[in-house]
Coordinates of N, CA and C in Angstrom, one line a residue:
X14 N -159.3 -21.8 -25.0 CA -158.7 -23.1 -25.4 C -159.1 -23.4 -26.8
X15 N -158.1 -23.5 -27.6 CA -158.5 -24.0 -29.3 C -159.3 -25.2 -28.9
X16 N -160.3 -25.2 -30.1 CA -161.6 -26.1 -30.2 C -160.5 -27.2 -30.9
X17 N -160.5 -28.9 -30.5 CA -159.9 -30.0 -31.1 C -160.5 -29.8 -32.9
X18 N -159.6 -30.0 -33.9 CA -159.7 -30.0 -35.2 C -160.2 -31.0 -35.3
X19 N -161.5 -31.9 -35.9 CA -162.1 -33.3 -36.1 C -162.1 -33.5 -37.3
X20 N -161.7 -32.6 -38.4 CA -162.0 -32.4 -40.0 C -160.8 -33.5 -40.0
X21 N -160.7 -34.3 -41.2 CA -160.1 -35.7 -42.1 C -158.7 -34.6 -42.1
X22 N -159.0 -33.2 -42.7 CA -157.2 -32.6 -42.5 C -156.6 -32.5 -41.4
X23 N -157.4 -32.4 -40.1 CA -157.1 -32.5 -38.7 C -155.9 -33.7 -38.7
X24 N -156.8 -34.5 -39.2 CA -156.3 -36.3 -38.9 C -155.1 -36.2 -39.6
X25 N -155.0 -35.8 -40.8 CA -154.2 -36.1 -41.6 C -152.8 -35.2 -40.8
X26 N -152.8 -34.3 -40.1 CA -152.3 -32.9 -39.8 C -151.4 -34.1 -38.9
X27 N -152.3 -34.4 -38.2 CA -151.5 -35.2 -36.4 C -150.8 -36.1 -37.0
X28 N -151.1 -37.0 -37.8 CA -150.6 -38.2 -38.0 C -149.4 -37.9 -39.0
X29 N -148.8 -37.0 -39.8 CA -147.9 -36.7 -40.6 C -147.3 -35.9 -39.3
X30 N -147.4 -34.7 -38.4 CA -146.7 -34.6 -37.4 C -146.0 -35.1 -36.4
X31 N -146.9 -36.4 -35.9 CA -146.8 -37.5 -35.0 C -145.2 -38.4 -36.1
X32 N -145.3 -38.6 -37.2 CA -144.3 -39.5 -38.1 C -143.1 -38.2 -38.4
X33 N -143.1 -37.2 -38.5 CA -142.4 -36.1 -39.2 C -142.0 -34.9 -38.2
X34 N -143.1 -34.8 -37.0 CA -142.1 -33.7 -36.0 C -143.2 -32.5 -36.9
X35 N -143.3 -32.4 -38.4 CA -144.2 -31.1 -38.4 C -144.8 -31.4 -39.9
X36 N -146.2 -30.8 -40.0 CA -147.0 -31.3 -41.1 C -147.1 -30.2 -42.4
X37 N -146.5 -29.1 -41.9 CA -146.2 -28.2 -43.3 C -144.5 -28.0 -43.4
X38 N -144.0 -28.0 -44.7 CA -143.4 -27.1 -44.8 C -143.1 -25.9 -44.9
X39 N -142.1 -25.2 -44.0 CA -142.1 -23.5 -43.7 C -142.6 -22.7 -44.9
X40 N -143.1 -21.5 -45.0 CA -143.3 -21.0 -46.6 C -142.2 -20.1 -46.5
X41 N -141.9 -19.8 -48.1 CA -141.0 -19.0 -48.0 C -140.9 -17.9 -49.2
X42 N -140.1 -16.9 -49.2 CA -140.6 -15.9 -50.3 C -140.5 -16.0 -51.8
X43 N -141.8 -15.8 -52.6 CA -141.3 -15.9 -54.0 C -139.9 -15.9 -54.3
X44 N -139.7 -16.7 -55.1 CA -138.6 -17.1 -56.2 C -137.5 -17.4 -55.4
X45 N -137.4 -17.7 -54.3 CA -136.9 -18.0 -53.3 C -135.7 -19.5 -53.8
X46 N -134.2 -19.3 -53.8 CA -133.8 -20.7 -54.5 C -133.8 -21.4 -53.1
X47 N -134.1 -22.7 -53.2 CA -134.2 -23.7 -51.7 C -133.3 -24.8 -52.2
X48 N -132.5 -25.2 -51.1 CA -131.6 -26.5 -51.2 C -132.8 -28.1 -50.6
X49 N -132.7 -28.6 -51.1 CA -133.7 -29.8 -50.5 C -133.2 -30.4 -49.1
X50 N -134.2 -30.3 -48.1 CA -133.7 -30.7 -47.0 C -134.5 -31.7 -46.3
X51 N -134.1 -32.3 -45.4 CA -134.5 -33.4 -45.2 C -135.5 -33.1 -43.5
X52 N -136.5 -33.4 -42.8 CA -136.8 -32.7 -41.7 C -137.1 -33.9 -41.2
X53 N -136.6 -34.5 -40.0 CA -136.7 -35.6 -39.6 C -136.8 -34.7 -38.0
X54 N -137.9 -35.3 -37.5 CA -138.4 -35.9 -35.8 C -138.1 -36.7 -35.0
X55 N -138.6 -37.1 -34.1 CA -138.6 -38.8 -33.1 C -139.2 -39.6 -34.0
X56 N -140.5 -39.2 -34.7 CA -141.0 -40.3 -35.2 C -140.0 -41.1 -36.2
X57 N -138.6 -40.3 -36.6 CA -138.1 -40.6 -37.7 C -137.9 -40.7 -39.2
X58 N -139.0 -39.7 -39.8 CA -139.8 -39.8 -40.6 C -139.4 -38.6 -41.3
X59 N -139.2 -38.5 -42.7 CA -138.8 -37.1 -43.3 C -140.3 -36.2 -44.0
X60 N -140.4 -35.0 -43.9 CA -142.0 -35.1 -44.4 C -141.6 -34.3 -46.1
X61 N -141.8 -35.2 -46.8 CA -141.8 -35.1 -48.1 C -142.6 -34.0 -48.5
X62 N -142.5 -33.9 -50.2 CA -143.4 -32.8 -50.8 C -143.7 -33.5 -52.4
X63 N -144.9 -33.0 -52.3 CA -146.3 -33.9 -53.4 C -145.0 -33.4 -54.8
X64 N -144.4 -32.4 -55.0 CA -144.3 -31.8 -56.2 C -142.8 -32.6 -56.4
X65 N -142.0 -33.9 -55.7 CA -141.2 -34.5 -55.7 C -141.5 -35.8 -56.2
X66 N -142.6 -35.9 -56.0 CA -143.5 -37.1 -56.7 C -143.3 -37.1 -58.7
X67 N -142.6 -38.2 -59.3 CA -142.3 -38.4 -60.6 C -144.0 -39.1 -60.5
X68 N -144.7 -38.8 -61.5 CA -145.8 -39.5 -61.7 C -145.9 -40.6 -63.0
X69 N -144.4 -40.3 -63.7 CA -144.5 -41.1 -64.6 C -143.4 -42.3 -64.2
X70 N -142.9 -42.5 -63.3 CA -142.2 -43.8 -62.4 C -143.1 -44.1 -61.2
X71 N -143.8 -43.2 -60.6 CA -144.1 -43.6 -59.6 C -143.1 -43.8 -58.3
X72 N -142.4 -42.6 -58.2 CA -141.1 -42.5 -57.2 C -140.8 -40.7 -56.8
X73 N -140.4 -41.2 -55.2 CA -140.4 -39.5 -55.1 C -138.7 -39.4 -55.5
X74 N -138.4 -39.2 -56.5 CA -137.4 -38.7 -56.9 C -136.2 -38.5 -56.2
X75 N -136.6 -37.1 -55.2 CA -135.5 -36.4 -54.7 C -135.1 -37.6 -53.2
X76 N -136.2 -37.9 -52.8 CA -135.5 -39.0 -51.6 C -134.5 -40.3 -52.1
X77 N -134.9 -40.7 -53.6 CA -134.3 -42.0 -53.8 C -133.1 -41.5 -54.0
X78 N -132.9 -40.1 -55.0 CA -131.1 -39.8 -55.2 C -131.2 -39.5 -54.0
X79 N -131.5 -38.6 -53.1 CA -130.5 -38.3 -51.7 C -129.9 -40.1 -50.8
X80 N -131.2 -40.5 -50.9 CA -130.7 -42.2 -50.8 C -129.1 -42.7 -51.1
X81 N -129.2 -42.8 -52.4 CA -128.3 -43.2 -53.4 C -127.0 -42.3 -53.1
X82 N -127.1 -41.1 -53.4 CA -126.3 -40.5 -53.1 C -125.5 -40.8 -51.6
X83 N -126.0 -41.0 -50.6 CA -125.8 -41.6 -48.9 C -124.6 -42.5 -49.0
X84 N -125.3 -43.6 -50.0 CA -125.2 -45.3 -49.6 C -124.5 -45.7 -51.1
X85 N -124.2 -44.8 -52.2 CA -123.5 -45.6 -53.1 C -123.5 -44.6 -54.2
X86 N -122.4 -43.5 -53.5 CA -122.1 -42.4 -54.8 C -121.3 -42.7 -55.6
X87 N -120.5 -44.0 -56.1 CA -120.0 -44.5 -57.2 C -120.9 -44.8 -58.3
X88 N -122.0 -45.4 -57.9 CA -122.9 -46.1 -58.5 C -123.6 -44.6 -59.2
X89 N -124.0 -43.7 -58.5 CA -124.5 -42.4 -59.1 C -123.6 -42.3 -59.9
X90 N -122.3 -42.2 -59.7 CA -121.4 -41.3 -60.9 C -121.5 -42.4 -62.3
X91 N -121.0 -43.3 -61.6 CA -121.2 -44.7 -62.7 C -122.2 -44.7 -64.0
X92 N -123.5 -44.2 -63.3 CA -124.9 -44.4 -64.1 C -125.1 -42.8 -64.4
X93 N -124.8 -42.1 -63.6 CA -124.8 -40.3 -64.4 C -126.5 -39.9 -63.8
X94 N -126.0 -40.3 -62.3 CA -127.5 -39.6 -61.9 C -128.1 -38.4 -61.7
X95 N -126.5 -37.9 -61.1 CA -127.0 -36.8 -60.3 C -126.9 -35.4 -61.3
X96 N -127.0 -35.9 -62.4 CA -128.2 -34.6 -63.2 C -129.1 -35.1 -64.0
X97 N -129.9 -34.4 -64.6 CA -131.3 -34.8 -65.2 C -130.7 -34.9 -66.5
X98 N -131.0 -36.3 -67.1 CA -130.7 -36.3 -68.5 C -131.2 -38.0 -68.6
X99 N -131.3 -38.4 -70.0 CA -131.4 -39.5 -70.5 C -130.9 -40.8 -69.8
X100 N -129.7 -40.3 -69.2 CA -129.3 -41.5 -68.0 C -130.1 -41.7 -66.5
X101 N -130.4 -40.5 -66.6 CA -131.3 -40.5 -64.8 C -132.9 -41.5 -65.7
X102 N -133.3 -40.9 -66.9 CA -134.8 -41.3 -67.4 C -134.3 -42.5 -67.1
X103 N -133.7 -42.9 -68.1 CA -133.3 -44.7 -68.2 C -133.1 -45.6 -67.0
X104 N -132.6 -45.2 -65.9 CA -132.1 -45.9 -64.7 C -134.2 -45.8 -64.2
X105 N -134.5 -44.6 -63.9 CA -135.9 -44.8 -62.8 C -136.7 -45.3 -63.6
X106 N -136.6 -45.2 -65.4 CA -137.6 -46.4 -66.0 C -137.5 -48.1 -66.0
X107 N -136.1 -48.2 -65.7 CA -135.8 -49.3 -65.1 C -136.3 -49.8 -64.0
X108 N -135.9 -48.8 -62.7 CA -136.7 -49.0 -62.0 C -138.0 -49.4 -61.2
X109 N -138.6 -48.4 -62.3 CA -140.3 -48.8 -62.7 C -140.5 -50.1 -62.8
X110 N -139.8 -50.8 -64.0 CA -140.1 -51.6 -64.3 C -140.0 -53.0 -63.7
X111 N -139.1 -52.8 -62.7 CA -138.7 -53.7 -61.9 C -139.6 -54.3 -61.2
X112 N -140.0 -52.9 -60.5 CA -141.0 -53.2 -59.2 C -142.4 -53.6 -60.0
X113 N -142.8 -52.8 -61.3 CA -144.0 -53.5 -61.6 C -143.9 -55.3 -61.8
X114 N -142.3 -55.7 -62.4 CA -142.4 -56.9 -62.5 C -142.9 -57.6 -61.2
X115 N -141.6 -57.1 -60.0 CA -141.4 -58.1 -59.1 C -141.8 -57.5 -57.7
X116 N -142.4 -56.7 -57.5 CA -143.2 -55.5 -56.4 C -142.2 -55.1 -55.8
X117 N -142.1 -54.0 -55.4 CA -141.9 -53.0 -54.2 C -141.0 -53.7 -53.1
X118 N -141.8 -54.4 -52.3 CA -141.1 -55.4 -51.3 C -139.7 -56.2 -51.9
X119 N -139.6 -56.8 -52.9 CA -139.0 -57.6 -53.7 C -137.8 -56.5 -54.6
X120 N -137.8 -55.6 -54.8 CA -137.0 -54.7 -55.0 C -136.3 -54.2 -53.9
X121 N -137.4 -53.6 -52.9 CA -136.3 -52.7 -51.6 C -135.6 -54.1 -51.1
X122 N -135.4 -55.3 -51.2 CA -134.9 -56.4 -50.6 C -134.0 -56.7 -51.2
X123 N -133.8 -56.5 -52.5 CA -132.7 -57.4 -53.3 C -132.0 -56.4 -54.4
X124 N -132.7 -55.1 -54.6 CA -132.4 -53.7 -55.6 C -132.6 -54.5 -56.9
X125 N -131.7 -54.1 -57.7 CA -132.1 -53.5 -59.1 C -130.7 -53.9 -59.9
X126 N -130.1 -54.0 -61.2 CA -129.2 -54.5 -61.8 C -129.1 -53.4 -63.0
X127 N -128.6 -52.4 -63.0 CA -128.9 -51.7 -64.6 C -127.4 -51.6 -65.1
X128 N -127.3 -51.5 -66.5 CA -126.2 -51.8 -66.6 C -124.9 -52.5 -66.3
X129 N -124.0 -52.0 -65.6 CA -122.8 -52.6 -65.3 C -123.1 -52.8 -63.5
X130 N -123.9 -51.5 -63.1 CA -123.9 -51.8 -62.0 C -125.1 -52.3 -61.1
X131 N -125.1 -53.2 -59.7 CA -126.2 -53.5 -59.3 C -126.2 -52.4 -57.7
X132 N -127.6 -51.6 -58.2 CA -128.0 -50.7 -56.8 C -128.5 -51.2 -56.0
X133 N -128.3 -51.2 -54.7 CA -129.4 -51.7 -53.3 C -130.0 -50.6 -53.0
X134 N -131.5 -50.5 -52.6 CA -132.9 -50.0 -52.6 C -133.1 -49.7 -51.4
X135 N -132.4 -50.0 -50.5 CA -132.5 -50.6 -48.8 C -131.7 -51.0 -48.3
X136 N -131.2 -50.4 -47.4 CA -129.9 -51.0 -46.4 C -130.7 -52.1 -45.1
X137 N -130.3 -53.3 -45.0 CA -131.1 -53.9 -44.4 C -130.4 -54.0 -42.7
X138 N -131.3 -54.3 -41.9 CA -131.6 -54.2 -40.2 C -129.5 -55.0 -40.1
X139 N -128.8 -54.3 -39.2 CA -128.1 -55.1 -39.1 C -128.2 -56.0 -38.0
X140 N -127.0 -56.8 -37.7 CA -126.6 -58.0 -36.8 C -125.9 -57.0 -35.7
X141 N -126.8 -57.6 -34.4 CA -125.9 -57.0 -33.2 C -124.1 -56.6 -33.4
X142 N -124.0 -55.6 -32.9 CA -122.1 -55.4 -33.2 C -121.6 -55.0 -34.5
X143 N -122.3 -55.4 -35.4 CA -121.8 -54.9 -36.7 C -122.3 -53.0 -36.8
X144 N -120.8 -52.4 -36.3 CA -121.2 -51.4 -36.4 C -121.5 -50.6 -38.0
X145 N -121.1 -51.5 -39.1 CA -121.0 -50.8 -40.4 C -122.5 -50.6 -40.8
X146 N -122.9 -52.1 -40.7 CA -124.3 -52.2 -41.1 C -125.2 -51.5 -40.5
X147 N -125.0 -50.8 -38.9 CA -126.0 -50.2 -38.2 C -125.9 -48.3 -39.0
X148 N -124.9 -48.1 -39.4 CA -124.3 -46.9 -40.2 C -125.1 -46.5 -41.0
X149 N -125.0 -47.9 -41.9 CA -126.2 -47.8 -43.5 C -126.8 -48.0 -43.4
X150 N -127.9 -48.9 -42.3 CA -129.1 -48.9 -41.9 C -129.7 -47.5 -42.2
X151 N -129.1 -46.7 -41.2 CA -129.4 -45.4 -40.8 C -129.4 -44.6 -41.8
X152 N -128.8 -44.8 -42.9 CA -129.2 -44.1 -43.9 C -130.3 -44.1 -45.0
X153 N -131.2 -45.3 -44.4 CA -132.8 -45.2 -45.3 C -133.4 -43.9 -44.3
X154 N -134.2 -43.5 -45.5 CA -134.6 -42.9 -46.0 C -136.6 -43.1 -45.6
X155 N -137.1 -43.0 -44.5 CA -138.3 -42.8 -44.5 C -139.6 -42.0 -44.5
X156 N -140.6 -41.8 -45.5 CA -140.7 -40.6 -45.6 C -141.9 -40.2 -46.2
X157 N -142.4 -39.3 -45.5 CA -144.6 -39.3 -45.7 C -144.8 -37.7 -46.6
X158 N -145.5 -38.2 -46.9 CA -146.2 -37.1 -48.0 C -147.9 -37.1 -48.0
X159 N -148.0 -36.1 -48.3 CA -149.4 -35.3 -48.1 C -149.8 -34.7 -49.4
X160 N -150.9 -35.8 -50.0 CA -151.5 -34.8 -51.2 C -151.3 -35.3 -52.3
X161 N -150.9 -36.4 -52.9 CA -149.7 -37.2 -53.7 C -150.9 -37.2 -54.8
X162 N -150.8 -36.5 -56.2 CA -151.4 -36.6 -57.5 C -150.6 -37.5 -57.7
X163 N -151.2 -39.1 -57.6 CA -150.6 -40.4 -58.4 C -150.5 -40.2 -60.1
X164 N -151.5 -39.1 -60.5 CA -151.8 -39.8 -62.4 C -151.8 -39.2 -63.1
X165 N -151.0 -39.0 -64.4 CA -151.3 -37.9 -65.3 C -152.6 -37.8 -65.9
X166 N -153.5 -38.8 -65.7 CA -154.6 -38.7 -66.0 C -155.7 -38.4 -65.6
X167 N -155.6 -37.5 -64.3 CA -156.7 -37.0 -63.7 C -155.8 -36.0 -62.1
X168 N -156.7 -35.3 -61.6 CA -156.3 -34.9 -60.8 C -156.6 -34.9 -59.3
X169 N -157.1 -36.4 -59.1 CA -157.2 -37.4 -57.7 C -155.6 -37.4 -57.4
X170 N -155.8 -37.4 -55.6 CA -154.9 -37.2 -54.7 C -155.2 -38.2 -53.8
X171 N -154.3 -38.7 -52.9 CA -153.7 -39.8 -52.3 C -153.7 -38.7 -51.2
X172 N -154.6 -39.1 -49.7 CA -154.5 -38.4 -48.8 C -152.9 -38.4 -48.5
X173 N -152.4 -39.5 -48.3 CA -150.6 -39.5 -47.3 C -150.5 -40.8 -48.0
X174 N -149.1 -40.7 -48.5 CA -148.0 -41.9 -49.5 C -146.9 -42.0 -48.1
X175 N -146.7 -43.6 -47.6 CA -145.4 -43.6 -47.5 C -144.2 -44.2 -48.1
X176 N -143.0 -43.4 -48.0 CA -142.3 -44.1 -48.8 C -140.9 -44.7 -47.9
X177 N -140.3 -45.4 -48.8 CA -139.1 -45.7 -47.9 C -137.8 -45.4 -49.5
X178 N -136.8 -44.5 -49.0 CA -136.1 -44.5 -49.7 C -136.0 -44.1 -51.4
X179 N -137.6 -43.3 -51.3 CA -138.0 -42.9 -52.3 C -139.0 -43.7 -53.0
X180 N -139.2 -44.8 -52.9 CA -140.5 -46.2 -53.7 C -141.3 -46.0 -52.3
X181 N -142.3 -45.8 -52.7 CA -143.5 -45.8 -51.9 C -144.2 -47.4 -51.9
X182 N -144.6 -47.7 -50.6 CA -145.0 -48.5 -49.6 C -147.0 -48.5 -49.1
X183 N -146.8 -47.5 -48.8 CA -148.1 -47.6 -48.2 C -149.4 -46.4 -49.0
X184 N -150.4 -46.0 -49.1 CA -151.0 -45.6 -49.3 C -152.4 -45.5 -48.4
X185 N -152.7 -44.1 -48.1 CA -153.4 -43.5 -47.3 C -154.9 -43.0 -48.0
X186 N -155.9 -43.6 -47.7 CA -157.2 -42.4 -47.9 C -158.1 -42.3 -46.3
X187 N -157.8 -40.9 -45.7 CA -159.3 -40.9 -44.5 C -160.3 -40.5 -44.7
X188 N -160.7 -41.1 -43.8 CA -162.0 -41.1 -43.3 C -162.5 -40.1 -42.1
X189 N -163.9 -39.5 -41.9 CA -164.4 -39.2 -40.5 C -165.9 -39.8 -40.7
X190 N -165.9 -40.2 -39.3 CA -167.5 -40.8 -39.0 C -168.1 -39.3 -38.7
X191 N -167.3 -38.5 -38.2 CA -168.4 -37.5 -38.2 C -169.0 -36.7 -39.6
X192 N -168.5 -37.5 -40.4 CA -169.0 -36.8 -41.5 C -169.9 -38.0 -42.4
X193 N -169.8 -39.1 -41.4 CA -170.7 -40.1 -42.4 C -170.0 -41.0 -42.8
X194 N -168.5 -40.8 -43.2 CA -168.1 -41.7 -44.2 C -167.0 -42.4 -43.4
X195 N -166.4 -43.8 -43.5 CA -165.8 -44.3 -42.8 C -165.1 -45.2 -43.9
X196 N -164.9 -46.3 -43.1 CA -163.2 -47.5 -43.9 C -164.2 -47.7 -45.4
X197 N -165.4 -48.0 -45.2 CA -166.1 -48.6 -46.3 C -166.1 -47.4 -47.5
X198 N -166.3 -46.3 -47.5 CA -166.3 -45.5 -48.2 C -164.7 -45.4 -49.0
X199 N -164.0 -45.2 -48.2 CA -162.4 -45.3 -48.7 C -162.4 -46.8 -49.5
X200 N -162.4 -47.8 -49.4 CA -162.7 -49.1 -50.2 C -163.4 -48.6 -51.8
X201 N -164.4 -48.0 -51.3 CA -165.2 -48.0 -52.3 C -164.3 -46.7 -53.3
X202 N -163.5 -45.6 -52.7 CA -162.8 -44.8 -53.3 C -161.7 -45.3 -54.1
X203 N -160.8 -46.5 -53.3 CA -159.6 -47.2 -54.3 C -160.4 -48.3 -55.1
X204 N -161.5 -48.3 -55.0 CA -162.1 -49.4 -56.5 C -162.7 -48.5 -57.4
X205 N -163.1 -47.8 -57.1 CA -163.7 -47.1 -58.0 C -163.0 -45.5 -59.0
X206 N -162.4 -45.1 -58.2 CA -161.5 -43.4 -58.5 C -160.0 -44.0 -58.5
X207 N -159.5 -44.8 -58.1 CA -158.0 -44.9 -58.0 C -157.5 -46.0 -59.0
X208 N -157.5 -45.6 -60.0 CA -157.6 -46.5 -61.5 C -156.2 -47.7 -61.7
X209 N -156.8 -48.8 -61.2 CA -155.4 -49.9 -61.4 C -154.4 -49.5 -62.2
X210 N -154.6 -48.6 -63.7 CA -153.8 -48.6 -64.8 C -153.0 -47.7 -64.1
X211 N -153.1 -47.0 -63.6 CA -151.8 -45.8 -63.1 C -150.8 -46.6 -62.3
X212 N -149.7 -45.6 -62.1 CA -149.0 -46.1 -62.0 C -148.7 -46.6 -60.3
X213 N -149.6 -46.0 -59.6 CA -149.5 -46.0 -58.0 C -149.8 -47.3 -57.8
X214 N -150.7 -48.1 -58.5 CA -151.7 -49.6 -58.2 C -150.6 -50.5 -59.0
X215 N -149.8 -50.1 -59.4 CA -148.7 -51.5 -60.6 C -147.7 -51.2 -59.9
X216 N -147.3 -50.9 -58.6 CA -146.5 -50.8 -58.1 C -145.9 -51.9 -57.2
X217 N -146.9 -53.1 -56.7 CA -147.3 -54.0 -55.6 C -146.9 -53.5 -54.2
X218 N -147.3 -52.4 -54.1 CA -147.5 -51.7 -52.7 C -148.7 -51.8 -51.8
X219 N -148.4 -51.8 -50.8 CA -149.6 -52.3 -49.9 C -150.4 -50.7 -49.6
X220 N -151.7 -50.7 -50.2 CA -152.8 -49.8 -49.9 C -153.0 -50.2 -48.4
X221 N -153.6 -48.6 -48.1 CA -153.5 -49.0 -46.5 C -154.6 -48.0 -46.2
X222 N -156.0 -48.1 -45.2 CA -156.9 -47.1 -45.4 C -156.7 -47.3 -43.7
X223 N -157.3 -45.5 -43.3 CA -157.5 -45.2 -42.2 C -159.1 -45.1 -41.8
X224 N -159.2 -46.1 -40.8 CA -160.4 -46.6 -40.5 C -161.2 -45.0 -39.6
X225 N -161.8 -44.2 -39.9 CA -162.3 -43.0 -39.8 C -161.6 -42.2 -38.5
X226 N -161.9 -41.8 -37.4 CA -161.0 -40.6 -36.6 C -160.2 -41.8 -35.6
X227 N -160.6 -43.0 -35.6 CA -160.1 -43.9 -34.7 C -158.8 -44.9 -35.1
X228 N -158.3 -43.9 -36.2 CA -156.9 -44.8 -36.6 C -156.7 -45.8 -36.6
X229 N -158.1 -46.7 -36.8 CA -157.2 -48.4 -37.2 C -157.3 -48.3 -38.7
X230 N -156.8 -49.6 -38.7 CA -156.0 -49.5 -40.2 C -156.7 -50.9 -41.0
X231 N -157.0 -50.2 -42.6 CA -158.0 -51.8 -43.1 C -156.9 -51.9 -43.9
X232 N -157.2 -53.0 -44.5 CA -156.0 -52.9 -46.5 C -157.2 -52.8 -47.3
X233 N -156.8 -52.3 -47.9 CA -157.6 -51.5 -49.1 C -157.6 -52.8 -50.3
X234 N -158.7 -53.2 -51.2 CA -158.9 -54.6 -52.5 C -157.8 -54.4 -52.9
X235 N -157.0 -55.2 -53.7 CA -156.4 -55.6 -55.0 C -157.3 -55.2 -56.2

């Protein structure tokens, strides 16, 4: 019988599986071209990848256009998303700037206004019977990542980011008691190593720490 994994990657392993259906992505052979796909479970959860992470917005990229692309491919053609160029920078620095004004919550609720046109962030819960709204509901976008380099200025990692629709939400550091260290230590890790100036803390996203192999959950300081 395999010996139970207790290591903080254990933890990390179940709990991105448990949300995602599975905790790695398949490997595959050098130089290999790959289409981006999306890998959704019961938990309903897509399991992202750290190297989708823009660290100078603070957004995993490829979920927010697959988002966008879903729920409002006028609005992509309109703004000139769906290739990389000066128009995609301009729209997610917008972006950015949004949520640092008015947080995260307050964006996925009301979107964004750039140019001529205004994007929604979030397709919201619909009203019993409305079958349209239960459609576009279904097309957010939720979705966990493992390993997230928040900063160009160092190379500290974010045990598990979640995001919704590409703007990240929650933030993860574990813990194990069998190793000594528990919720307090993780506290003392986002005041100390997880530098407000970056861009993950100007986000007004709710930090969220896993209280050592027993899965409760603290909030992490402001």
């Amino acid at each position: 019988m395999k010996p139970t994994d207790t290591s903080e990657l254990g933890l990390e392993r179940l709990i991105v599986r448990h949300l995602a259906g599975i905790s790695e992505h398949p490997s595959v052979p050098a130089n290999t071209v790959q289409q981006p796909q999306a890998v959704y479970a019961l938990g309903g959860y897509v399991l992202g990848r750290a190297s989708d992470y823009n660290r100078d917005v603070a957004l995993d990229v490829v979920q927010l256009l697959a988002f966008l692309q879903a729920t409002q491919s006028k609005a992509v053609d309109t703004l000139e998303l769906a290739a990389e160029g000066i128009k995609r920078t301009q729209f997610l620095h917008r972006l950015q700037g949004e949520i640092t004004k008015r947080g995260v919550v307050d964006v996925l609720r009301k979107g964004v206004s750039h140019v001529p046109v205004h994007v929604d962030l979030y397709k919201l819960l619909p009203t019993p019977g409305n079958a349209a709204a239960k459609d576009a509901f279904g097309k957010n976008i939720f979705s966990v990542t493992r390993q997230v380099r928040y900063s160009n200025d160092s190379g500290n990692e974010l045990d598990l980011v979640v995001f919704i629709n590409g703007l990240p939400v929650l933030t993860f550091e574990l813990k194990n008691s069998l190793t000594k260290q528990t919720v307090a230590d993780a506290i003392v890790q986002y005041q100390t190593t997880r530098s407000h100036r970056s861009c993950y803390s100007s986000l007004g996203a709710a930090s969220r720490t896993w209280r050592s192999m027993m899965s409760r959950c603290a909030s992490a300081p402001s």
